[in-house]
Amino acid sequence: MRIVLVGPPGAGKGTQAAFLAQNLAIPHISTGDLFRANISQGTELGLKAKSYMDAGNLVPDEVTIGMAKDRMAQADAVNGFLLDGFPRNVSQAEALDDALKLDGQQLDAVLDLEVPEDEVVKRIAGRRICRNDSSHVFHVSYKQPATEGVCDVCGGELYQRGDDTEETVRRRLEVYHSETEPIIDHYRAQGLVVTISALGSVAEVTERAMAALRKGDAA
Ligand code: AMP
């Protein structure tokens, strides 16, 4: 299966993507994770991306599209993938459509995670993420780890992403509305969009997502 996950920051895309990718036996490809890995390795690409990310803006397409295509071209992604955070604007969506068409492929579904805006800010401002695996996500009030600052799953160090401050979250939400939301209409025109609520426990949302993908009730 080839799936795109969309939703505002704080919808739980990273968490859900990890579970869904495991259930569907496809790789989880997160452009945000790829950028963060490049930043921590000090690569040129990471240097280019950092200032945009810190400000809550999109990294330019000429950097992002090539990076995403390179990752999708790797061997583990030949039979499918779950894209998390890509595409994030209509020109990236068109570039993805073209790249898939060239290979005689197409997307199977675009899973749209819906969450109210006040919930997003609460979720993100208290979010703490494991340095070893960004799908190990905790929260200072809603999901505290057994030991403060330590990941329950793997013992990794928990940290707050530099772009998870309230001010940057508000900017990321603006960018989501103006640049990313239009891709939902782009994909709706192709009959690919499945919208589900991202409220409830992680397991409930995963189950809802799997049921929606199984039914293939795209509209
Ligand atoms: P995420 O981890 O998906 O929340 O992404 C974190 C940040 O990385 C975003 O706020 C952007 O600055 C950048 N980013 C991730 N994916 C993309 C993309 N597809 N296009 C442009 N910027 C991106």
Coordinates of C-alpha atoms and ligand atoms in Angstrom, one line a residue:
M1 CA 0.0 0.0 0.0
R2 CA 1.0 3.6 -0.7
I3 CA -0.4 5.9 1.9
V4 CA -0.1 9.6 2.7
L5 CA -0.9 10.8 6.3
V6 CA -2.0 14.4 6.7
G7 CA -3.1 16.4 9.7
P8 CA -2.1 19.4 11.7
P9 CA 0.9 19.4 13.9
G10 CA 0.0 17.5 17.1
A11 CA -2.6 15.3 15.4
G12 CA -0.4 12.3 16.3
K13 CA 0.9 11.6 12.8
G14 CA 4.3 10.3 13.9
T15 CA 2.7 8.0 16.6
Q16 CA 0.0 6.7 14.3
A17 CA 2.4 6.3 11.4
A18 CA 4.7 4.0 13.4
F19 CA 1.8 1.7 14.4
L20 CA 0.1 1.7 10.9
A21 CA 3.4 1.1 9.1
Q22 CA 4.0 -1.9 11.4
N23 CA 0.5 -3.3 10.9
L24 CA 0.7 -2.8 7.1
A25 CA 4.4 -4.0 6.9
I26 CA 5.5 -0.9 5.0
P27 CA 8.2 1.6 5.9
H28 CA 7.3 4.8 7.8
I29 CA 8.9 7.8 5.9
S30 CA 8.8 11.0 7.8
T31 CA 10.4 14.1 6.1
G32 CA 10.6 15.8 9.5
D33 CA 12.6 12.8 10.9
L34 CA 14.8 12.9 7.8
F35 CA 15.5 16.6 8.4
R36 CA 16.2 16.1 12.1
A37 CA 18.6 13.3 11.4
N38 CA 20.4 15.5 8.9
I39 CA 20.6 18.3 11.4
S40 CA 22.0 16.1 14.2
Q41 CA 24.6 14.7 11.7
G42 CA 25.5 18.2 10.7
T43 CA 25.0 17.6 6.9
E44 CA 24.7 20.4 4.4
L45 CA 21.0 19.5 3.9
G46 CA 20.4 19.7 7.6
L47 CA 22.1 23.2 7.7
K48 CA 19.8 24.3 4.9
A49 CA 16.7 23.0 6.7
K50 CA 17.3 24.1 10.2
S51 CA 16.4 27.8 10.1
Y52 CA 13.1 27.1 8.3
M53 CA 12.2 24.4 10.8
D54 CA 13.1 26.6 13.8
A55 CA 10.7 29.3 12.5
G56 CA 7.9 26.8 11.8
N57 CA 8.1 27.4 8.1
L58 CA 8.3 24.8 5.3
V59 CA 11.8 23.9 4.0
P60 CA 11.9 24.9 0.3
D61 CA 10.7 22.3 -2.2
E62 CA 14.0 22.0 -4.0
V63 CA 15.5 20.6 -0.9
T64 CA 12.5 18.6 0.3
I65 CA 11.3 16.9 -2.9
G66 CA 14.7 15.4 -3.8
M67 CA 15.2 14.1 -0.2
A68 CA 11.7 12.5 -0.2
K69 CA 12.2 10.9 -3.6
D70 CA 15.6 9.5 -2.7
R71 CA 14.1 7.9 0.4
M72 CA 11.1 6.4 -1.6
A73 CA 13.6 5.0 -4.1
Q74 CA 15.2 2.8 -1.4
A75 CA 14.7 -1.0 -1.6
D76 CA 12.4 -1.3 1.4
A77 CA 9.9 1.1 -0.2
V78 CA 9.4 -0.7 -3.6
N79 CA 6.2 -2.3 -2.5
G80 CA 4.7 0.5 -0.5
F81 CA 5.3 3.2 2.1
L82 CA 3.5 5.4 4.6
L83 CA 4.4 9.1 4.1
D84 CA 4.2 11.2 7.2
G85 CA 4.7 15.0 6.6
F86 CA 5.1 14.8 2.9
P87 CA 3.7 16.2 0.7
R88 CA 3.0 19.4 2.6
N89 CA 1.9 21.7 -0.2
V90 CA 0.3 21.3 -3.6
S91 CA 3.5 21.5 -5.6
Q92 CA 5.0 18.6 -3.6
A93 CA 1.8 16.6 -4.1
E94 CA 2.1 17.2 -7.9
A95 CA 5.8 16.1 -7.8
L96 CA 4.8 13.0 -5.9
D97 CA 1.9 12.2 -8.4
D98 CA 4.4 12.6 -11.3
A99 CA 7.1 10.5 -9.7
L100 CA 4.6 7.7 -9.0
K101 CA 3.1 7.9 -12.5
L102 CA 6.6 7.5 -14.0
D103 CA 6.9 4.2 -12.1
G104 CA 3.4 3.1 -13.1
Q105 CA 2.3 3.4 -9.5
Q106 CA -0.4 5.4 -7.6
L107 CA -1.4 6.2 -4.0
D108 CA -4.0 3.9 -2.4
A109 CA -5.3 6.4 0.3
V110 CA -4.7 9.7 2.0
L111 CA -5.5 9.4 5.6
D112 CA -6.6 12.8 7.1
L113 CA -6.3 13.1 10.9
E114 CA -8.7 15.6 12.3
V115 CA -8.2 17.3 15.6
P116 CA -9.6 20.6 17.1
E117 CA -7.1 23.5 17.2
D118 CA -7.1 24.2 21.0
E119 CA -6.2 20.5 21.5
V120 CA -3.3 20.8 19.1
V121 CA -1.6 23.6 21.1
K122 CA -2.1 21.7 24.4
R123 CA -0.7 18.5 23.0
I124 CA 2.4 20.1 21.4
A125 CA 3.5 22.5 24.1
G126 CA 3.8 19.5 26.6
R127 CA 5.1 17.0 24.1
R128 CA 8.4 15.2 24.9
I129 CA 10.1 13.0 22.3
C130 CA 12.6 10.2 22.6
R131 CA 16.0 10.9 21.0
N132 CA 16.2 7.3 19.8
D133 CA 12.8 7.1 18.1
S134 CA 10.5 10.0 17.4
S135 CA 7.4 7.7 17.5
H136 CA 8.1 7.3 21.3
V137 CA 6.1 10.3 22.3
F138 CA 5.3 11.4 25.9
H139 CA 3.5 14.4 27.4
V140 CA 4.2 16.3 30.6
S141 CA 0.5 16.0 31.7
Y142 CA -1.3 13.4 29.5
K143 CA 1.4 10.7 29.2
Q144 CA 4.1 11.0 31.8
P145 CA 7.0 8.6 31.6
A146 CA 7.7 6.4 34.7
T147 CA 11.0 8.3 35.2
E148 CA 11.0 12.0 34.2
G149 CA 13.1 12.6 31.1
V150 CA 13.5 8.9 30.3
C151 CA 11.7 7.0 27.5
D152 CA 9.5 4.1 28.9
V153 CA 10.0 2.1 25.7
C154 CA 13.8 2.1 25.2
G155 CA 15.4 4.2 28.0
G156 CA 16.3 7.0 25.5
E157 CA 16.5 10.6 26.6
L158 CA 13.3 12.6 26.2
Y159 CA 13.5 16.1 24.8
Q160 CA 11.3 19.0 23.7
R161 CA 11.6 19.7 20.0
G162 CA 12.9 23.2 19.3
D163 CA 9.9 23.9 17.1
D164 CA 7.4 22.7 19.8
T165 CA 7.1 26.1 21.6
E166 CA 3.6 27.7 21.6
E167 CA 4.7 30.6 19.3
T168 CA 6.2 28.2 16.7
V169 CA 3.2 25.9 17.0
R170 CA 0.9 28.8 16.1
R171 CA 3.0 29.5 13.0
R172 CA 3.1 25.9 12.0
L173 CA -0.7 25.8 12.3
E174 CA -1.0 28.9 10.0
V175 CA 1.3 27.1 7.5
Y176 CA -0.8 24.0 7.8
H177 CA -4.0 25.9 6.9
S178 CA -2.5 28.0 4.1
E179 CA -0.1 25.5 2.4
T180 CA -0.9 21.9 3.5
E181 CA -4.7 21.8 3.8
P182 CA -5.1 22.5 0.0
I183 CA -3.6 19.1 -0.7
I184 CA -6.7 17.5 0.8
D185 CA -8.8 19.0 -2.0
H186 CA -6.1 17.9 -4.5
Y187 CA -6.4 14.3 -3.3
R188 CA -10.2 14.5 -2.8
A189 CA -10.5 15.2 -6.5
Q190 CA -8.7 11.8 -7.0
G191 CA -11.1 10.1 -4.6
L192 CA -8.3 9.2 -2.2
V193 CA -9.2 11.0 1.1
V194 CA -10.3 9.1 4.2
T195 CA -10.9 11.5 7.2
I196 CA -11.0 10.2 10.8
S197 CA -11.0 11.8 14.2
A198 CA -7.6 11.8 15.9
L199 CA -9.3 12.2 19.4
G200 CA -9.2 9.3 21.9
S201 CA -6.4 6.9 22.9
V202 CA -3.6 6.0 20.5
A203 CA -5.0 2.5 20.2
E204 CA -8.5 3.8 19.4
V205 CA -7.2 6.1 16.7
T206 CA -5.0 3.2 15.2
E207 CA -8.1 0.9 15.1
R208 CA -10.2 3.7 13.5
A209 CA -7.5 4.3 10.9
M210 CA -7.1 0.6 10.1
A211 CA -10.9 0.2 9.8
A212 CA -11.1 3.2 7.5
L213 CA -8.2 1.9 5.3
R214 CA -9.7 -1.6 5.1
K215 CA -13.1 -0.3 4.1
G216 CA -11.3 1.9 1.5
D217 CA -14.1 4.5 2.1
A218 CA -12.2 7.3 0.5
A219 CA -14.4 10.3 -0.6
Ligands
AMP1 P1 7.3 17.3 11.3 O1 8.2 16.5 12.1 O2 6.5 16.6 10.2 O3 6.3 18.1 12.2 O4 8.1 18.4 10.5 C1 8.9 19.4 11.2 C2 9.3 20.5 10.3 O5 10.1 20.0 9.3 C3 8.2 21.2 9.6 O6 7.6 22.3 10.5 C4 9.0 21.8 8.4 O7 9.8 22.9 8.8 C5 9.9 20.7 8.1 N1 9.3 19.8 7.1 C6 8.9 18.5 7.3 N2 8.3 17.9 6.2 C7 8.3 18.9 5.3 C8 7.9 19.0 3.9 N3 7.3 18.0 3.3 N4 8.1 20.2 3.3 C9 8.7 21.2 3.9 N5 9.1 21.2 5.1 C10 8.9 20.1 5.8

